[in-house]
Tab-separated table of C-alpha atoms and ligand atoms in Angstrom:
chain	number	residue	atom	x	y	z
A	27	UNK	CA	-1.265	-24.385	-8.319
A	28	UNK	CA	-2.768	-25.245	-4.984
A	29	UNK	CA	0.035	-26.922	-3.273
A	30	UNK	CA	2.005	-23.443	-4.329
A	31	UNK	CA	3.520	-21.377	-2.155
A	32	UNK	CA	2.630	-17.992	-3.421
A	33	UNK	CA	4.813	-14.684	-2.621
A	34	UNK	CA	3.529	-12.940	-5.583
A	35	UNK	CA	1.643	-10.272	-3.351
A	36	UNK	CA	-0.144	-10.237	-0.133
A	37	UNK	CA	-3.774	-9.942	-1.798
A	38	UNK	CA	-3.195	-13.561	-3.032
A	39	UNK	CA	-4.534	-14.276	0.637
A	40	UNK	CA	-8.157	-16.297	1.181
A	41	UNK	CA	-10.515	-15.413	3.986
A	42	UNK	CA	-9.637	-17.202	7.193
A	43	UNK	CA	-12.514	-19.176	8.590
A	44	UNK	CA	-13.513	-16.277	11.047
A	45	UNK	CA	-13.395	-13.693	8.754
A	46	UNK	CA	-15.715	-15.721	6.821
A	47	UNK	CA	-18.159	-15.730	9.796
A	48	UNK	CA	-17.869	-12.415	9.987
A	49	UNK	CA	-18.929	-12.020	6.275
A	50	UNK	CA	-21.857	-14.275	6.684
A	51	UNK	CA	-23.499	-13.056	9.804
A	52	UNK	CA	-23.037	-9.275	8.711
A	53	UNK	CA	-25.711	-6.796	9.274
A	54	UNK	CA	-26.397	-5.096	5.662
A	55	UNK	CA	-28.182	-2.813	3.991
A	56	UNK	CA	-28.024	-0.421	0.505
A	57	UNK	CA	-24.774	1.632	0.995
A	58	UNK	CA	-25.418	4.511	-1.463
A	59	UNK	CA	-28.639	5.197	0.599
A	60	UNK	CA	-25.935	5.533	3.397
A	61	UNK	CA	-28.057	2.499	5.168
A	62	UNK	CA	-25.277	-0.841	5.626
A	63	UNK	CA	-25.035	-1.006	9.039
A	64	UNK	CA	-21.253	-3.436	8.652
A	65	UNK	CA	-20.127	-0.348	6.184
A	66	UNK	CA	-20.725	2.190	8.475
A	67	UNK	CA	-18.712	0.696	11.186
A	68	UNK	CA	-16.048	0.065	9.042
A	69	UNK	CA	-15.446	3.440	8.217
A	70	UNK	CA	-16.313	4.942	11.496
A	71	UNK	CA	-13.425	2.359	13.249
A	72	UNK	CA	-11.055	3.030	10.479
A	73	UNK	CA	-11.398	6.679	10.953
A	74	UNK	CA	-11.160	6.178	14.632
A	75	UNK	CA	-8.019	4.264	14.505
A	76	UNK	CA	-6.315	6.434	12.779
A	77	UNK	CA	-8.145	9.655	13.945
A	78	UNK	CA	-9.667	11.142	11.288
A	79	UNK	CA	-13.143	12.675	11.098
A	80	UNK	CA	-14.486	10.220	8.605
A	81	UNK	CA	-13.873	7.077	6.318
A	82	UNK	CA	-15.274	5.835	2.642
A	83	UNK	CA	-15.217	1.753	1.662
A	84	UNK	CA	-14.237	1.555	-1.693
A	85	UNK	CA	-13.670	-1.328	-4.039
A	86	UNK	CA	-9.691	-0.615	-4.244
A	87	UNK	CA	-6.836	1.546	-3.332
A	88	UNK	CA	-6.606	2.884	-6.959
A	89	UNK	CA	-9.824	4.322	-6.535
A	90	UNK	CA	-9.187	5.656	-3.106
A	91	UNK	CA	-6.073	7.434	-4.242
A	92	UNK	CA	-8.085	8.751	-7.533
A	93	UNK	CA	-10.702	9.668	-5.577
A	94	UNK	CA	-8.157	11.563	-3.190
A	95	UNK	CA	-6.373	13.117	-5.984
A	96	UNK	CA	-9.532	14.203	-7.671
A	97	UNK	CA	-10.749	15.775	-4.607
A	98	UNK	CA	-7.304	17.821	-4.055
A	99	UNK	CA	-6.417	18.722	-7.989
A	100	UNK	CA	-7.573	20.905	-10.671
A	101	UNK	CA	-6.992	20.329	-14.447
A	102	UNK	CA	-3.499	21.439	-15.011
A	103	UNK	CA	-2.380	21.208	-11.533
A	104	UNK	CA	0.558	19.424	-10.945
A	105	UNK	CA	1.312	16.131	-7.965
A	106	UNK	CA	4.683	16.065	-6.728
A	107	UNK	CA	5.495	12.103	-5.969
A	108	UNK	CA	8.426	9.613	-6.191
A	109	UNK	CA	9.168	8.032	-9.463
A	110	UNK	CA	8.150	4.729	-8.644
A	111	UNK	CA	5.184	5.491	-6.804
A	112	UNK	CA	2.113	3.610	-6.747
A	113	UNK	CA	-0.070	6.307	-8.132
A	114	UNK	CA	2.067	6.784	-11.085
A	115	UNK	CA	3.516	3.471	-11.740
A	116	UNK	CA	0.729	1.632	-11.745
A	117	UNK	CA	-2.550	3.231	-11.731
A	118	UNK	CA	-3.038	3.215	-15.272
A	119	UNK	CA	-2.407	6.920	-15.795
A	120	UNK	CA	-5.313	7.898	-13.668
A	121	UNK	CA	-3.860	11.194	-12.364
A	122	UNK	CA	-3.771	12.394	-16.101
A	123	UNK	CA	-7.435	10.348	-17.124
A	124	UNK	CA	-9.356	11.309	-14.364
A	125	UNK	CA	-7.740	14.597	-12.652
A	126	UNK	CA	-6.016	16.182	-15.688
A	127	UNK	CA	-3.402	16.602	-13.863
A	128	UNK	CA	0.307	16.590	-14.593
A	129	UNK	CA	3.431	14.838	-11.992
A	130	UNK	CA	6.575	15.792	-11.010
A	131	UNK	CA	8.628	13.081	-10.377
A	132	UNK	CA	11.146	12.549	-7.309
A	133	UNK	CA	14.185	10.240	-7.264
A	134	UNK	CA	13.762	9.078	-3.783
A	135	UNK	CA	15.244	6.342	-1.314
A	136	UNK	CA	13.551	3.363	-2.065
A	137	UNK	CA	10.512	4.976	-2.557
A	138	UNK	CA	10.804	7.884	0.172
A	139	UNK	CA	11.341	11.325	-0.514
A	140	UNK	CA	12.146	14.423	1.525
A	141	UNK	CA	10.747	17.890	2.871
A	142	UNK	CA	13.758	19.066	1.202
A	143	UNK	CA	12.856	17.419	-2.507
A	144	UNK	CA	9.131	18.328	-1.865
A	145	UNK	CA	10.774	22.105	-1.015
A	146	UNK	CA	12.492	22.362	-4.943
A	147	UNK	CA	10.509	20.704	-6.808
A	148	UNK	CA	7.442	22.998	-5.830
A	149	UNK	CA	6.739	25.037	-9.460
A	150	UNK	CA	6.806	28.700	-9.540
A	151	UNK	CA	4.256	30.909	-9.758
A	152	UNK	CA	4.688	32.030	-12.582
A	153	UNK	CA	1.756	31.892	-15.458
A	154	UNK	CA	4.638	29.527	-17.663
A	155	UNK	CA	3.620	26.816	-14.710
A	156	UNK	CA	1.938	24.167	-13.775
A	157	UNK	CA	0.458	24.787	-10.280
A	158	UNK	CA	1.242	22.790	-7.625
A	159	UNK	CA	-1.100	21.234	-5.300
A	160	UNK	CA	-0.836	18.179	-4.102
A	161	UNK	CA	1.829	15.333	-2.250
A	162	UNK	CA	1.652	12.017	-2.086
A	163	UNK	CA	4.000	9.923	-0.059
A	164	UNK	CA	3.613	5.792	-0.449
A	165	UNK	CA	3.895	4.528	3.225
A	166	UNK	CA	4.961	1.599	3.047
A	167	UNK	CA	6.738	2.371	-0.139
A	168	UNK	CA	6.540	-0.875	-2.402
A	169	UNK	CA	9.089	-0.846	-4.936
A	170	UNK	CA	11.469	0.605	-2.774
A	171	UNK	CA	10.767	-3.193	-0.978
A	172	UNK	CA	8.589	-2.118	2.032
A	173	UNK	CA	10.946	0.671	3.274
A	174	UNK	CA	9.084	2.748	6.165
A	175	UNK	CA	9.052	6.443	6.461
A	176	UNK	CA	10.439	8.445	9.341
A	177	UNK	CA	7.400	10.339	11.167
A	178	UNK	CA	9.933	13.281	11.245
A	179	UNK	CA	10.547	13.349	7.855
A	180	UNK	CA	6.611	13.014	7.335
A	181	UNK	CA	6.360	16.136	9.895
A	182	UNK	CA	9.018	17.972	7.752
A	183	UNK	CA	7.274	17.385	4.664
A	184	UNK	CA	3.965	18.556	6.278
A	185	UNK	CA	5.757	21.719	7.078
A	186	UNK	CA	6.802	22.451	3.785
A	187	UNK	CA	2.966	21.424	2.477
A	188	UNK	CA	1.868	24.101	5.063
A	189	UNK	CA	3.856	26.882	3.935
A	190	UNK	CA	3.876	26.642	0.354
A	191	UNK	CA	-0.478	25.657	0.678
A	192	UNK	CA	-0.210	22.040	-0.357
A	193	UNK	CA	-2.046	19.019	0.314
A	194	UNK	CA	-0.578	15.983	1.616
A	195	UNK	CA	-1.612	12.306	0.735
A	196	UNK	CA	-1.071	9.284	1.963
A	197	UNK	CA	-0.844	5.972	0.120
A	198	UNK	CA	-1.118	3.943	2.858
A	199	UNK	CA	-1.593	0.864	0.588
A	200	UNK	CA	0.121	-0.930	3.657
A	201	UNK	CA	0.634	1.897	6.742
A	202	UNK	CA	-0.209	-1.448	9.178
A	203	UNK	CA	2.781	-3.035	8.166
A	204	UNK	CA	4.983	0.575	9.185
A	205	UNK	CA	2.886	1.121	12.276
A	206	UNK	CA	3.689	-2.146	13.492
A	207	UNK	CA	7.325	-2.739	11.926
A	208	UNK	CA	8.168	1.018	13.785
A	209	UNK	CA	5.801	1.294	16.983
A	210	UNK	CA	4.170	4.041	15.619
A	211	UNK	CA	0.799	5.513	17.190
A	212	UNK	CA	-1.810	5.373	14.262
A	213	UNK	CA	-3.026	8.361	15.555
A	214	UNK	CA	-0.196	10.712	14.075
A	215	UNK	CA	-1.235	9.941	10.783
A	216	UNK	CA	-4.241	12.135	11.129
A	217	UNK	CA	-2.308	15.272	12.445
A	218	UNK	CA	0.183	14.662	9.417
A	219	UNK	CA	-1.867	13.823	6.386
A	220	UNK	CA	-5.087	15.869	5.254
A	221	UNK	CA	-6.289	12.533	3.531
A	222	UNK	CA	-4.601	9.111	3.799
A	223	UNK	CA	-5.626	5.777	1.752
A	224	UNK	CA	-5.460	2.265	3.499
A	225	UNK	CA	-6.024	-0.873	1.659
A	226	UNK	CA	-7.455	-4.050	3.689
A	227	UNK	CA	-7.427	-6.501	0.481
A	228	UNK	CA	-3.073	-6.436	1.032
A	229	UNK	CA	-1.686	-7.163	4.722
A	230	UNK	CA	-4.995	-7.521	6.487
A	231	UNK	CA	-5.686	-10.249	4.147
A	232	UNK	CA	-9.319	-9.230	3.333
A	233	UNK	CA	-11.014	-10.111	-0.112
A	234	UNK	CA	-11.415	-6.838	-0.907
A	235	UNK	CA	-11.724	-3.467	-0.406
A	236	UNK	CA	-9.705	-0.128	0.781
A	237	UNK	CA	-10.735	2.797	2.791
A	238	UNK	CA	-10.188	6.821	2.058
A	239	UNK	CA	-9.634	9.046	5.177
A	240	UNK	CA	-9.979	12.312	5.729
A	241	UNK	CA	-11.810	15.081	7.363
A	242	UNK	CA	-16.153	15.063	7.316
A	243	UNK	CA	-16.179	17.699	4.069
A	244	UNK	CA	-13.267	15.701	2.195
A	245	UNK	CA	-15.078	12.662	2.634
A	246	UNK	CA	-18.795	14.195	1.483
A	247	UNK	CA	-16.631	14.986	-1.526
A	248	UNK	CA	-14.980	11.913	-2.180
A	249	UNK	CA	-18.709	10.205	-1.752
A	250	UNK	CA	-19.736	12.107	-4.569
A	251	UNK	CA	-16.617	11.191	-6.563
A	252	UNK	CA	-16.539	7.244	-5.604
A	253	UNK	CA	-20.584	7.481	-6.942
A	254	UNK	CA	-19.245	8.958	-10.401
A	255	UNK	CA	-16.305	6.219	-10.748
A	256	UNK	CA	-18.948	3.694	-10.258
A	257	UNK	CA	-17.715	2.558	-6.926
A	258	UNK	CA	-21.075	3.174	-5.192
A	259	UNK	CA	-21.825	-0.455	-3.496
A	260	UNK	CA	-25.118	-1.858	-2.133
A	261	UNK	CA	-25.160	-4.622	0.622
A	262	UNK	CA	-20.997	-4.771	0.645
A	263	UNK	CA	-21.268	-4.452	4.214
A	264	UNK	CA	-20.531	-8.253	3.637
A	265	UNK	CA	-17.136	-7.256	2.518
A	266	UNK	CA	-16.947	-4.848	4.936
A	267	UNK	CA	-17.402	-6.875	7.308
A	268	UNK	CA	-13.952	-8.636	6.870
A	269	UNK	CA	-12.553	-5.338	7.022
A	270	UNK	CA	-13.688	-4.938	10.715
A	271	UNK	CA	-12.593	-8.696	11.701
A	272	UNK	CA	-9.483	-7.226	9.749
A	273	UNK	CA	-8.636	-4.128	11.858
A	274	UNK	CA	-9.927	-6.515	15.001
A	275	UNK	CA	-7.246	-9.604	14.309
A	276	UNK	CA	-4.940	-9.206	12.027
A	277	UNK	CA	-2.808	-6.453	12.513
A	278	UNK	CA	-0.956	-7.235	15.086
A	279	UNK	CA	0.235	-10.618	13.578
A	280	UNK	CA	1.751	-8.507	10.406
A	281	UNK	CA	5.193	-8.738	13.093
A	282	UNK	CA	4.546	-12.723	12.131
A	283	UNK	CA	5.528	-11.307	8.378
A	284	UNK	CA	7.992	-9.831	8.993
A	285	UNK	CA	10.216	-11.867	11.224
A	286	UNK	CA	9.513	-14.237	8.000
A	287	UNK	CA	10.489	-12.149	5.176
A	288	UNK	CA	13.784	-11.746	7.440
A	289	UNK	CA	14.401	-15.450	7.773
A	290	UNK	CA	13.927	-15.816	3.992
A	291	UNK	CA	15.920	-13.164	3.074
A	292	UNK	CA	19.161	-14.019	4.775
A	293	UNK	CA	18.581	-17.330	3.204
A	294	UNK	CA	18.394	-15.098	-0.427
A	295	UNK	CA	21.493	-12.992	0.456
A	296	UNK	CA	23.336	-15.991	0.574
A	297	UNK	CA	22.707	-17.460	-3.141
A	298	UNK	CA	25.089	-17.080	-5.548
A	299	UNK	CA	23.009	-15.566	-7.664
A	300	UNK	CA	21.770	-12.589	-5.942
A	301	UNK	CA	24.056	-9.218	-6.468
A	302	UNK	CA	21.873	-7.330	-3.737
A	303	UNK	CA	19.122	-7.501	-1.511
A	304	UNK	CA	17.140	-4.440	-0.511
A	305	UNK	CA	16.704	-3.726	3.381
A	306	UNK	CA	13.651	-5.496	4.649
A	307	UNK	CA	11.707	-3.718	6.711
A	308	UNK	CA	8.493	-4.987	6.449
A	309	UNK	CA	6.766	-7.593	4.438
A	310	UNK	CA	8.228	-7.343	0.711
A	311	UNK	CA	11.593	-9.214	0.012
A	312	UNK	CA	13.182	-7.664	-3.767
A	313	UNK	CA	17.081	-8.674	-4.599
A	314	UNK	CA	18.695	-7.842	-8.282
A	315	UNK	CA	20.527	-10.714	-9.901
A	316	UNK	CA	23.815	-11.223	-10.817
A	317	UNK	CA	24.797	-9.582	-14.356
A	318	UNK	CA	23.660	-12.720	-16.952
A	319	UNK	CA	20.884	-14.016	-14.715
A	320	UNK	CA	16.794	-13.006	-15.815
A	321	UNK	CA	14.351	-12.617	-13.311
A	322	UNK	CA	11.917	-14.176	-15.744
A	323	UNK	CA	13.871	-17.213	-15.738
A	324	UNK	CA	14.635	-17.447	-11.927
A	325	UNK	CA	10.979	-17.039	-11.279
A	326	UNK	CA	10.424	-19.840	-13.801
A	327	UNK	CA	12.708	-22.115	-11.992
A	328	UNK	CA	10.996	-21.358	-8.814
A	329	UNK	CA	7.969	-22.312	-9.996
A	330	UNK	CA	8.811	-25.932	-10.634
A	331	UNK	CA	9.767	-26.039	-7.085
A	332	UNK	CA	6.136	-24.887	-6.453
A	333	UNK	CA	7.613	-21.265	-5.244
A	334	UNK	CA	5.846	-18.602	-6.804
A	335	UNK	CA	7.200	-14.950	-7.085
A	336	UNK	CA	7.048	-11.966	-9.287
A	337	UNK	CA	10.022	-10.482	-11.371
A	338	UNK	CA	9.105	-6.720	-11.172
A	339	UNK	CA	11.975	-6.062	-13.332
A	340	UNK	CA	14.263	-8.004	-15.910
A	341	UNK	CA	16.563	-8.319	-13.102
A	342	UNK	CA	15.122	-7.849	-9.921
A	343	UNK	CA	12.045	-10.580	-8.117
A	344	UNK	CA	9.974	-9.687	-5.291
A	345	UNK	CA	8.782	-11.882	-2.976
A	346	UNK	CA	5.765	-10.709	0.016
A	347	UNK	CA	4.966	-12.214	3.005
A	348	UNK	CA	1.244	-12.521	4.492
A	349	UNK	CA	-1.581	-14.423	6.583
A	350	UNK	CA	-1.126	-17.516	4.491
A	351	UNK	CA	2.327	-18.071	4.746
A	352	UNK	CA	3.557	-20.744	7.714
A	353	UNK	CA	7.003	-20.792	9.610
A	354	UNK	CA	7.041	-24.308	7.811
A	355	UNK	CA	6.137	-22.976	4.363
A	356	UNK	CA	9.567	-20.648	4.439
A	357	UNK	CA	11.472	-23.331	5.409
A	358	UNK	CA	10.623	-25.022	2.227
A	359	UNK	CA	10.943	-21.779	0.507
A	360	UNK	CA	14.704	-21.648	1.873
A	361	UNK	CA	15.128	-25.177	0.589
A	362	UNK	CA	14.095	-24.371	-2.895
A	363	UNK	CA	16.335	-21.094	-2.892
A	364	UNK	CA	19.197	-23.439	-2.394
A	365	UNK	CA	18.293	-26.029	-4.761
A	366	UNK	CA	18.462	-23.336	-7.050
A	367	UNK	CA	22.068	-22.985	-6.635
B	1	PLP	C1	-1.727	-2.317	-4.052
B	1	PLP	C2	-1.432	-0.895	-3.866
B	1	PLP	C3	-2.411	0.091	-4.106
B	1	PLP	C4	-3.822	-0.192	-4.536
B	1	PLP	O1	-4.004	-1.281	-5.282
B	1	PLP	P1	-5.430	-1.953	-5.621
B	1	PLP	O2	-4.968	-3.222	-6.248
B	1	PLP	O3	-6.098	-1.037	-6.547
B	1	PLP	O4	-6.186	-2.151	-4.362
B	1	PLP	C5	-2.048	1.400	-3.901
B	1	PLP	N1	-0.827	1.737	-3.477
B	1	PLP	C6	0.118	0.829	-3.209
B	1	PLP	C7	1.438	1.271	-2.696
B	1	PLP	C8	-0.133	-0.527	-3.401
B	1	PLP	O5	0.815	-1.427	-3.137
């Protein structure tokens, strides 16, 4: 499906020619000797950027956030989150497999929940209870469609974290796309979050690869985690290297995304089809179909029209913007949405 237009994610991207310079002239060396020169400036600018102490490449942002929530949790403890988080939606049950660790679930906004949510559904303590000690918030939140958080709802929540002795993560799976859709400074993120997760294989359209935050002893921590998932790496200072042309080029462009995921969806609000669209904020387009009308099938018809999308439910289809997607392609894309009539 070359000729394809793809919306399925934003990791369906391909290095640009650049970033594959970057990748081929990188300085490397063996990582878990601490000795890749392009890995070590990775984390150090990642860090810097967002102004933490210290960084940790990693294969993926499930392992980041695994790592994080090993790091933060006992066996038994419990993770306060919303419902359709990331880290319990689809993470393949890692906070139970590798943490032991129970959830509470919160019915957020699309994806966002509050200091005063965090505040009740803290457990007891009480010997009947689990123990909790950790948050998570999903910034942006993906299947509440790219919705942004407030940073003073974040600063709330930290509050609450601070007085009841909770740690507060960030799955930052795509934080560029907020920082850029809402001015934010990167550098609050630090002051907020005691650990954060940022992936570089989503909206930064690198091949692969994510990066865990925190202070200097959280990160010696999570070294000695990542080493036990099997995510210690040897010369991946070549993918890290894309990372850095990453942070370097691409993410002031995400605004590029997102004035196109709002041209496309106010051509989507207008098919008959559609019931509802969810706000777009960012990058990530999801509408719910008219009662009768599968997602399965809608995606299906796209496809012959060389559209490709992703029904994340039997009645609802995402759609994401990224690097690879042209002005011209959307047109097209608006075209097909109305053939579809
Ligand atoms: C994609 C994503 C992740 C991590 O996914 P990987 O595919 O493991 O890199 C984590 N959180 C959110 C919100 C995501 O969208």
């Amino acid at each position: 499906m070359e000729k394809a237009i793809d919306y399925r994610s934003d990791t369906v991207t391909r290095p640009t020619p650049g970033m594959l310079a970057a990748i081929q002239n990188a300085p490397v060396g063996d990582d878990v000797f601490g000795e890749d020169p392009s890995i070590n400036e990775l984390e150090s600018k990642t860090a810097s950027y967002f102004g933490f102490e210290a960084g940790l490449y990693c294969p993926s942002g499930t392992m980041t956030n695994q790592i994080a929530i090993k790091c933060h949790t006992q066996p038994g403890d419990e993770v306060i989150c919303d419902v359709n988080s990331h880290i319990y939606q689809y993470e393949g049950g890692g906070i139970a497999f590798n943490s032991g660790a129970s959830v509470k679930l919160i019915e957020g906004d699309r994806g966002r929940i509050t200091a005063k949510q965090v505040a009740n559904a803290i457990q007891p303590d009480d010997v009947h209870r689990a123990h909790t000690s950790l948050v998570s918030l999903e910034n942006t939140a993906n299947r509440g469609g790219g919705s942004c958080y407030q940073l003073t709802e974040i600063e709330s929540i930290r509050n609450v974290c601070g007085e009841n002795d909770l740690i507060l993560h960030l799955d930052g799976a795509r934080v560029w796309n907020a920082i850029v859709a809402q001015k934010e400074d990167p550098k609050e993120y630090a002051r907020l979050f005691h650990s954060a997760s940022v992936c570089l294989s989503k909206s930064l359209g690198c091949p692969v690869g994510s990066v865990l935050l925190g202070d200097r002893s959280f990160i010696k921590k999570a070294r000695r985690i990542r080493k036990v998932f099997g995510g210690g790496m040897r010369q991946a200072g070549y993918l890290a290297a894309a990372g850095i042309y990453a942070l370097e080029h691409h993410i002031e462009r995400l605004s590029e995304d997102h004035t196109h995921a709002q041209l496309l969806a106010s051509a989507i609000q207008e098919c008959s089809f559609v019931k509802f669209l969810l706000p777009v904020e960012t990058n990530i387009i999801i509408f719910e179909l008219i009662d009768g009308r599968s997602a399965p099938e809608l995606v299906a018809e796209l496809k012959t029209q060389q559209v490709l999308a992703y029904a994340i439910a039997p009645n609802r289809v995402r759609l994401v913007t990224h690097l690879d997607i042209s002005r011209e392609m959307i047109e097209t894309t608006i075209k097909a949405f109305r053939s579809l009539q």
